[in-house]
């Protein structure tokens, strides 16, 4: 630098070129097509443990072929990698008007453009990137997705840092005189990512639409989860110190009050030691586990059992898992290294023997604390017997526990639906719904919507509150992937507030009546990768764009679609009404069939307290069954009501299977075509076209209801 | 693992031993004494750039000898390191009742015990560890300090994660039945740290008291900053679009109203381009910079000039610094690699030529945005011509800019006082005060206190508010290291609210009157390492301990001592009064001299709005000068008032020097002993013992005031 110092001391200008070291060592990523519209590139020496590798479900390559072909979204040299200091820096192109979504389930925002996040499995605590589902996948408004398949804390910079060597730079504006022309965040032409690993694999998912990119990601991850039918019913969780008798009495109370119930959650008290856990029944509260579970079965209710996966030194299981323990404890319990197949086998075998094999009424588990605060879980300097480090275990722990539970139930040919508090990329096929302790209504709704960009399912919480609060939360949770009341730490019940008890019951009954609709939405998730819940930027015809100037219309976080027909617009506790931003076309009221508004407008809705706004897309069908208290069993055949909404003709492919086993994977399922067209005299006419492969559905006596007045 | 799988499948227990890999590769740290009570250990291959290396001030080894000897605080094998995956894991012992402070200036808490933090230069945004001063130094209640001298994002786990192999483990309690015996955070026996680098140097500072450990840290860093006397006066910052004429009119208004003023802050508008900066005077607003600065000089006011260190492409300086630019821009400006001496030289030479050399009234700079959000500054994947990476530059950037400015002024034998928004370990000698945009009163006070554990200075902000808000904030800021009003983005003035204008003036006048006291407190910081502001856990006789059960008395964040005598207890805007927790001994009211209370009690104070509670330790002296509008010049000799408080005799070593140059480093300074004892008849008598080295002080006509009634 001697010359430079002399030149500088003389005040001379050097040529206007950036330092050679800045980007000269970048190498363009080279892409290989792995499947239809799915491309792979690697940089450096990839690691043994990745997110998709931890989830380990095979891609659904065949299903990918049914999506319209999409070209590779970048130019040949537009994406590049640089390896230095044991880390990989990645760069992807970003166009000026492009918006980026995803990069983990955030509670405050769908958009990621303009943000810098470090993805890290954690409780949501307001720090972007630290979330229960820090999935390193982003979805572009231009219709493609990028997954950085690393089990590391990956940093993403989404249009934030302009490179010295960028071809297009934002305007240079003086802040003192520039007024609004000056920007605190000049927009860059790149999405950049830093992977703290010697190498990494990147996947690109083509479109052509953003929804198609999501579908490709979900299908490449193995297709979306298909829960059992009973998993689409209602769940209640019992107070932690409840005994078997208490729990059965609670079920009886639901039945007595006519509130549907399919799942009963047992909290820490089923263990004889919890936090850390023993995975042994407490013989005081549960003297006869098999008898208790038989009682649930007789009531058509499945048990869901809480645990955190840290094993108490008081438990017989402790000695068997100790050889696989990491160097640090969580609540005094060992942290088994579930990246080791042996550890997964020991744990699954124990759960099978002590719990799952006791009765078919064991429906699943609630996997707690795999997301916890850094001050609760193992430190990043912990070591594990597999040789994977603490960071990798942190990023995959929830995935690995889901995998072992899913595998265990699948081997028994019993479907499961569970809850989990921490997950990551590759989780699409796992039938687990994320939850947490946050209780902010608006953030819950935003998270439900945002989960669409992450290949995960999310449910809000209902615990306690005043009458209106409870009702509004129940209405919202019944239009989320898992409808539940979480009574583990409260004396509140769904019937605590008499004034709203009927409305609460009605909201849950509607959930059950819509079971055919929900089940088909999940089948679309499983077979086609289409998310059940769709954030507005994934909805065709939704064109409200962020306005950088006014801040108005900036994001629509508080509404989303469920399936192809229903636009869900929860009303927050305390609010009298709300606005709804309508996508293209006409939208109709679910309850009355009347026109609510036209696309690209914002309508104001003030429904009665008993109703949450539900809008139906023009030319849609919504199938319902009659009112009932639990999901149908495989041998039940039910009358079907099909509602038609709007002014246009409609078709729907209604899915069905036995609802309980994995036999659907061997072809035991049906897609029945429902169709409404006008007859020669202009009257609506509904037709049912059975599955072309001759597979049966479990409905009969189709009643068509044409909801929209002519 | 084949055997293990077989064993597991059979349900047999393996031997109760942890995995050999967990800690077998730990190596005890080996300690070398570098200076009196300062020990060093290294692990692995240390990096070129460290925090103390970036700050680069030599240790004050001689001064360290004056602290009582302290033994090395750990047992021989109690601290250990493990190197794996290119990172160093460190482990230090932690006793059951030990409390840990420090690890960066937090706004919410002094205590670190039970927390996990990643230290990262950033705006304070509520995330522990992300702060303007993430100094990786901790101070133990047992009287020692540990510095992890790494320019990396270091993770600390302070008693959070119990190791499987720990000798002492917390009790195992069932949460369902254990009640309060169950802990969400079982206490571990270690402080652990993860340094993402191949090697690291660790320093241990002995006590015997926690304050002694802080003193050793400050002295090892080069001793605390000694500002010019005018730096202890009052500063006002002007609106950003002010012209030279506007600024001089503002000064005249202060003089007209009798509000003391020593420093005038010029905001972005002095540049002809800002955000990024040009470092060229705007010839519209400042047509004659030298004339403007001469006008300030005539008014006894110093200029302080704002910048952020990112250079605009519109600026002549741009071409000269471009060879040293990093790969990414900040607000379109280049980010010079100030770890390179050449870059520091170019920048300092420019500032000297364009600004500092114009007039002795240029007092310093305000260094903004060296702390900014990740979405504003360069990404962690940026590269720099020195080869230091983006993380290292982030952790040291504020240090490096302080160093180049301090060096520049020191070479001119002119003292400076500046403001800075991001700093780190080693900054003790730099005469810069940290600030930010947070405006929470309680958090500001907590940060002022917490800065004592980090070797930094912090000032709250006063910007705008209602009458009481402005007054309370001015009262508080006048008892912080830098007393200033920040009017850069408001039309509010200190005289906006007529109802409190006199009280605001009085608060600032008191600041000026106490100048001899403040100056001696800073001299203690400089020569003995004793922090000017002392958080309560550093105050001798303060024994309120955190009560884990009740949460009461948990922390005392809202009061602190300034110097040896004054206990400062700011009252928050809107509050009528407050409680003060008293250390051992008797405490007296500063204004009246009357007894307020005895040690180890909590007193409730409701002073008039015009007063902020100031308590004086029994047997203390507080020296004051008469009311004045600006700090004295080197040739002024002032009458001195010395107030005695309490029932006991008192002594004080009063410091003095010219207040403007670095001649004090060549011995041109004095320590004058003030002493109050009782004479033969029990009456107080004050004596002055001149500096034994014959150096002069700049006071005369000492008037003794015995404040406490007999």
PDB file of N, CA and C in Angstrom, chain B residues 491-549:
ATOM      1  N   UNK B 491     -38.106  22.186  16.947  1.00  0.00           N
ATOM      2  CA  UNK B 491     -38.135  23.642  17.108  1.00  0.00           C
ATOM      3  C   UNK B 491     -38.125  24.016  18.595  1.00  0.00           C
ATOM      4  N   UNK B 492     -38.153  23.014  19.457  1.00  0.00           N
ATOM      5  CA  UNK B 492     -38.093  23.297  20.897  1.00  0.00           C
ATOM      6  C   UNK B 492     -36.751  23.915  21.266  1.00  0.00           C
ATOM      7  N   UNK B 493     -36.805  24.810  22.246  1.00  0.00           N
ATOM      8  CA  UNK B 493     -35.586  25.372  22.831  1.00  0.00           C
ATOM      9  C   UNK B 493     -35.662  25.145  24.345  1.00  0.00           C
ATOM     10  N   UNK B 494     -34.560  25.389  25.006  1.00  0.00           N
ATOM     11  CA  UNK B 494     -34.550  25.227  26.471  1.00  0.00           C
ATOM     12  C   UNK B 494     -35.492  26.224  27.135  1.00  0.00           C
ATOM     13  N   UNK B 495     -35.807  27.319  26.421  1.00  0.00           N
ATOM     14  CA  UNK B 495     -36.665  28.357  26.985  1.00  0.00           C
ATOM     15  C   UNK B 495     -38.086  28.304  26.439  1.00  0.00           C
ATOM     16  N   UNK B 496     -38.423  27.215  25.746  1.00  0.00           N
ATOM     17  CA  UNK B 496     -39.769  27.112  25.165  1.00  0.00           C
ATOM     18  C   UNK B 496     -40.846  27.198  26.245  1.00  0.00           C
ATOM     19  N   UNK B 497     -40.604  26.552  27.364  1.00  0.00           N
ATOM     20  CA  UNK B 497     -41.607  26.526  28.436  1.00  0.00           C
ATOM     21  C   UNK B 497     -41.204  27.537  29.501  1.00  0.00           C
ATOM     22  N   UNK B 498     -41.873  28.692  29.483  1.00  0.00           N
ATOM     23  CA  UNK B 498     -41.509  29.773  30.401  1.00  0.00           C
ATOM     24  C   UNK B 498     -41.601  29.336  31.860  1.00  0.00           C
ATOM     25  N   UNK B 499     -42.545  28.447  32.143  1.00  0.00           N
ATOM     26  CA  UNK B 499     -42.772  28.057  33.536  1.00  0.00           C
ATOM     27  C   UNK B 499     -41.557  27.381  34.158  1.00  0.00           C
ATOM     28  N   UNK B 500     -40.751  26.732  33.342  1.00  0.00           N
ATOM     29  CA  UNK B 500     -39.604  26.006  33.898  1.00  0.00           C
ATOM     30  C   UNK B 500     -38.270  26.584  33.424  1.00  0.00           C
ATOM     31  N   UNK B 501     -38.316  27.685  32.696  1.00  0.00           N
ATOM     32  CA  UNK B 501     -37.083  28.232  32.116  1.00  0.00           C
ATOM     33  C   UNK B 501     -36.052  28.563  33.197  1.00  0.00           C
ATOM     34  N   UNK B 502     -36.501  29.129  34.303  1.00  0.00           N
ATOM     35  CA  UNK B 502     -35.554  29.466  35.368  1.00  0.00           C
ATOM     36  C   UNK B 502     -34.953  28.214  36.000  1.00  0.00           C
ATOM     37  N   UNK B 503     -35.784  27.206  36.198  1.00  0.00           N
ATOM     38  CA  UNK B 503     -35.278  25.975  36.808  1.00  0.00           C
ATOM     39  C   UNK B 503     -34.289  25.270  35.875  1.00  0.00           C
ATOM     40  N   UNK B 504     -34.568  25.320  34.583  1.00  0.00           N
ATOM     41  CA  UNK B 504     -33.638  24.710  33.619  1.00  0.00           C
ATOM     42  C   UNK B 504     -32.311  25.449  33.665  1.00  0.00           C
ATOM     43  N   UNK B 505     -32.372  26.781  33.666  1.00  0.00           N
ATOM     44  CA  UNK B 505     -31.143  27.566  33.754  1.00  0.00           C
ATOM     45  C   UNK B 505     -30.382  27.210  35.037  1.00  0.00           C
ATOM     46  N   UNK B 506     -31.098  27.095  36.129  1.00  0.00           N
ATOM     47  CA  UNK B 506     -30.451  26.801  37.413  1.00  0.00           C
ATOM     48  C   UNK B 506     -29.771  25.432  37.391  1.00  0.00           C
ATOM     49  N   UNK B 507     -30.402  24.460  36.758  1.00  0.00           N
ATOM     50  CA  UNK B 507     -29.807  23.118  36.693  1.00  0.00           C
ATOM     51  C   UNK B 507     -28.492  23.164  35.935  1.00  0.00           C
ATOM     52  N   UNK B 508     -28.476  23.934  34.850  1.00  0.00           N
ATOM     53  CA  UNK B 508     -27.250  24.018  34.047  1.00  0.00           C
ATOM     54  C   UNK B 508     -26.195  24.838  34.786  1.00  0.00           C
ATOM     55  N   UNK B 509     -26.639  25.888  35.476  1.00  0.00           N
ATOM     56  CA  UNK B 509     -25.685  26.672  36.260  1.00  0.00           C
ATOM     57  C   UNK B 509     -25.036  25.826  37.353  1.00  0.00           C
ATOM     58  N   UNK B 510     -25.825  24.937  37.957  1.00  0.00           N
ATOM     59  CA  UNK B 510     -25.258  24.057  38.979  1.00  0.00           C
ATOM     60  C   UNK B 510     -24.170  23.173  38.380  1.00  0.00           C
ATOM     61  N   UNK B 511     -24.436  22.695  37.153  1.00  0.00           N
ATOM     62  CA  UNK B 511     -23.408  21.905  36.459  1.00  0.00           C
ATOM     63  C   UNK B 511     -22.086  22.681  36.384  1.00  0.00           C
ATOM     64  N   UNK B 512     -22.193  23.959  35.996  1.00  0.00           N
ATOM     65  CA  UNK B 512     -20.973  24.785  35.875  1.00  0.00           C
ATOM     66  C   UNK B 512     -20.336  25.033  37.236  1.00  0.00           C
ATOM     67  N   UNK B 513     -21.159  25.256  38.232  1.00  0.00           N
ATOM     68  CA  UNK B 513     -20.612  25.529  39.558  1.00  0.00           C
ATOM     69  C   UNK B 513     -19.850  24.310  40.090  1.00  0.00           C
ATOM     70  N   UNK B 514     -20.323  23.126  39.726  1.00  0.00           N
ATOM     71  CA  UNK B 514     -19.687  21.898  40.223  1.00  0.00           C
ATOM     72  C   UNK B 514     -18.480  21.484  39.384  1.00  0.00           C
ATOM     73  N   UNK B 515     -18.049  22.325  38.484  1.00  0.00           N
ATOM     74  CA  UNK B 515     -16.969  21.939  37.571  1.00  0.00           C
ATOM     75  C   UNK B 515     -15.733  21.401  38.286  1.00  0.00           C
ATOM     76  N   UNK B 516     -15.280  21.999  39.399  1.00  0.00           N
ATOM     77  CA  UNK B 516     -14.102  21.421  40.074  1.00  0.00           C
ATOM     78  C   UNK B 516     -14.359  19.986  40.546  1.00  0.00           C
ATOM     79  N   UNK B 517     -15.573  19.725  40.969  1.00  0.00           N
ATOM     80  CA  UNK B 517     -15.917  18.365  41.416  1.00  0.00           C
ATOM     81  C   UNK B 517     -15.881  17.394  40.237  1.00  0.00           C
ATOM     82  N   UNK B 518     -16.551  17.761  39.145  1.00  0.00           N
ATOM     83  CA  UNK B 518     -16.574  16.914  37.947  1.00  0.00           C
ATOM     84  C   UNK B 518     -15.159  16.682  37.418  1.00  0.00           C
ATOM     85  N   UNK B 519     -14.385  17.737  37.406  1.00  0.00           N
ATOM     86  CA  UNK B 519     -13.047  17.613  36.812  1.00  0.00           C
ATOM     87  C   UNK B 519     -12.193  16.648  37.621  1.00  0.00           C
ATOM     88  N   UNK B 520     -12.329  16.696  38.931  1.00  0.00           N
ATOM     89  CA  UNK B 520     -11.597  15.758  39.780  1.00  0.00           C
ATOM     90  C   UNK B 520     -12.108  14.332  39.584  1.00  0.00           C
ATOM     91  N   UNK B 521     -13.422  14.192  39.407  1.00  0.00           N
ATOM     92  CA  UNK B 521     -13.960  12.856  39.152  1.00  0.00           C
ATOM     93  C   UNK B 521     -13.382  12.287  37.857  1.00  0.00           C
ATOM     94  N   UNK B 522     -13.254  13.127  36.834  1.00  0.00           N
ATOM     95  CA  UNK B 522     -12.641  12.653  35.582  1.00  0.00           C
ATOM     96  C   UNK B 522     -11.149  12.380  35.764  1.00  0.00           C
ATOM     97  N   UNK B 523     -10.489  13.171  36.586  1.00  0.00           N
ATOM     98  CA  UNK B 523      -9.070  12.909  36.839  1.00  0.00           C
ATOM     99  C   UNK B 523      -8.891  11.572  37.553  1.00  0.00           C
ATOM    100  N   UNK B 524      -9.813  11.242  38.459  1.00  0.00           N
ATOM    101  CA  UNK B 524      -9.776   9.913  39.095  1.00  0.00           C
ATOM    102  C   UNK B 524      -9.934   8.815  38.050  1.00  0.00           C
ATOM    103  N   UNK B 525     -10.790   9.083  37.065  1.00  0.00           N
ATOM    104  CA  UNK B 525     -10.998   8.137  35.962  1.00  0.00           C
ATOM    105  C   UNK B 525      -9.704   7.985  35.158  1.00  0.00           C
ATOM    106  N   UNK B 526      -9.097   9.115  34.869  1.00  0.00           N
ATOM    107  CA  UNK B 526      -7.905   9.082  34.034  1.00  0.00           C
ATOM    108  C   UNK B 526      -6.710   8.464  34.754  1.00  0.00           C
ATOM    109  N   UNK B 527      -6.451   8.926  35.955  1.00  0.00           N
ATOM    110  CA  UNK B 527      -5.216   8.525  36.631  1.00  0.00           C
ATOM    111  C   UNK B 527      -5.346   7.214  37.417  1.00  0.00           C
ATOM    112  N   UNK B 528      -6.553   6.955  37.918  1.00  0.00           N
ATOM    113  CA  UNK B 528      -6.727   5.760  38.766  1.00  0.00           C
ATOM    114  C   UNK B 528      -7.714   4.767  38.187  1.00  0.00           C
ATOM    115  N   UNK B 529      -8.320   5.118  37.057  1.00  0.00           N
ATOM    116  CA  UNK B 529      -9.256   4.184  36.435  1.00  0.00           C
ATOM    117  C   UNK B 529     -10.616   4.140  37.082  1.00  0.00           C
ATOM    118  N   UNK B 530     -10.836   4.946  38.090  1.00  0.00           N
ATOM    119  CA  UNK B 530     -12.114   4.894  38.809  1.00  0.00           C
ATOM    120  C   UNK B 530     -13.208   5.559  37.970  1.00  0.00           C
ATOM    121  N   UNK B 531     -14.277   4.841  37.656  1.00  0.00           N
ATOM    122  CA  UNK B 531     -15.277   5.444  36.766  1.00  0.00           C
ATOM    123  C   UNK B 531     -15.927   6.680  37.374  1.00  0.00           C
ATOM    124  N   UNK B 532     -16.244   7.643  36.532  1.00  0.00           N
ATOM    125  CA  UNK B 532     -16.890   8.884  36.960  1.00  0.00           C
ATOM    126  C   UNK B 532     -18.268   8.574  37.522  1.00  0.00           C
ATOM    127  N   UNK B 533     -19.028   7.817  36.760  1.00  0.00           N
ATOM    128  CA  UNK B 533     -20.358   7.380  37.195  1.00  0.00           C
ATOM    129  C   UNK B 533     -20.215   5.956  37.714  1.00  0.00           C
ATOM    130  N   UNK B 534     -20.755   5.708  38.889  1.00  0.00           N
ATOM    131  CA  UNK B 534     -20.593   4.386  39.494  1.00  0.00           C
ATOM    132  C   UNK B 534     -21.955   3.763  39.765  1.00  0.00           C
ATOM    133  N   UNK B 535     -22.220   2.688  39.048  1.00  0.00           N
ATOM    134  CA  UNK B 535     -23.447   1.936  39.300  1.00  0.00           C
ATOM    135  C   UNK B 535     -23.443   1.454  40.748  1.00  0.00           C
ATOM    136  N   UNK B 536     -24.606   1.260  41.315  1.00  0.00           N
ATOM    137  CA  UNK B 536     -24.694   0.955  42.736  1.00  0.00           C
ATOM    138  C   UNK B 536     -23.901  -0.295  43.145  1.00  0.00           C
ATOM    139  N   UNK B 537     -23.850  -1.372  42.342  1.00  0.00           N
ATOM    140  CA  UNK B 537     -23.049  -2.516  42.797  1.00  0.00           C
ATOM    141  C   UNK B 537     -21.562  -2.203  42.927  1.00  0.00           C
ATOM    142  N   UNK B 538     -21.124  -1.056  42.396  1.00  0.00           N
ATOM    143  CA  UNK B 538     -19.716  -0.673  42.532  1.00  0.00           C
ATOM    144  C   UNK B 538     -19.487   0.237  43.732  1.00  0.00           C
ATOM    145  N   UNK B 539     -20.557   0.628  44.398  1.00  0.00           N
ATOM    146  CA  UNK B 539     -20.447   1.594  45.491  1.00  0.00           C
ATOM    147  C   UNK B 539     -20.198   0.853  46.794  1.00  0.00           C
ATOM    148  N   UNK B 540     -19.154   1.257  47.517  1.00  0.00           N
ATOM    149  CA  UNK B 540     -18.850   0.551  48.759  1.00  0.00           C
ATOM    150  C   UNK B 540     -19.984   0.780  49.753  1.00  0.00           C
ATOM    151  N   UNK B 541     -20.328  -0.249  50.442  1.00  0.00           N
ATOM    152  CA  UNK B 541     -21.396  -0.149  51.430  1.00  0.00           C
ATOM    153  C   UNK B 541     -22.783  -0.349  50.848  1.00  0.00           C
ATOM    154  N   UNK B 542     -22.869  -0.572  49.560  1.00  0.00           N
ATOM    155  CA  UNK B 542     -24.193  -0.830  48.970  1.00  0.00           C
ATOM    156  C   UNK B 542     -24.451  -2.318  49.031  1.00  0.00           C
ATOM    157  N   UNK B 543     -25.476  -2.696  49.743  1.00  0.00           N
ATOM    158  CA  UNK B 543     -25.633  -4.120  49.989  1.00  0.00           C
ATOM    159  C   UNK B 543     -27.004  -4.660  49.666  1.00  0.00           C
ATOM    160  N   UNK B 544     -27.838  -3.853  49.045  1.00  0.00           N
ATOM    161  CA  UNK B 544     -29.123  -4.415  48.630  1.00  0.00           C
ATOM    162  C   UNK B 544     -28.831  -5.511  47.615  1.00  0.00           C
ATOM    163  N   UNK B 545     -29.303  -6.668  47.907  1.00  0.00           N
ATOM    164  CA  UNK B 545     -28.998  -7.768  47.013  1.00  0.00           C
ATOM    165  C   UNK B 545     -30.239  -8.205  46.277  1.00  0.00           C
ATOM    166  N   UNK B 546     -30.058  -8.735  45.097  1.00  0.00           N
ATOM    167  CA  UNK B 546     -31.230  -9.230  44.376  1.00  0.00           C
ATOM    168  C   UNK B 546     -31.904 -10.325  45.189  1.00  0.00           C
ATOM    169  N   UNK B 547     -33.186 -10.220  45.322  1.00  0.00           N
ATOM    170  CA  UNK B 547     -33.941 -11.261  45.998  1.00  0.00           C
ATOM    171  C   UNK B 547     -34.651 -12.067  44.930  1.00  0.00           C
ATOM    172  N   UNK B 548     -34.250 -13.303  44.756  1.00  0.00           N
ATOM    173  CA  UNK B 548     -34.846 -14.108  43.686  1.00  0.00           C
ATOM    174  C   UNK B 548     -36.300 -14.433  43.997  1.00  0.00           C
ATOM    175  N   UNK B 549     -36.633 -14.477  45.264  1.00  0.00           N
ATOM    176  CA  UNK B 549     -38.008 -14.853  45.625  1.00  0.00           C
ATOM    177  C   UNK B 549     -38.998 -13.744  45.285  1.00  0.00           C
TER     178      UNK B 549
END
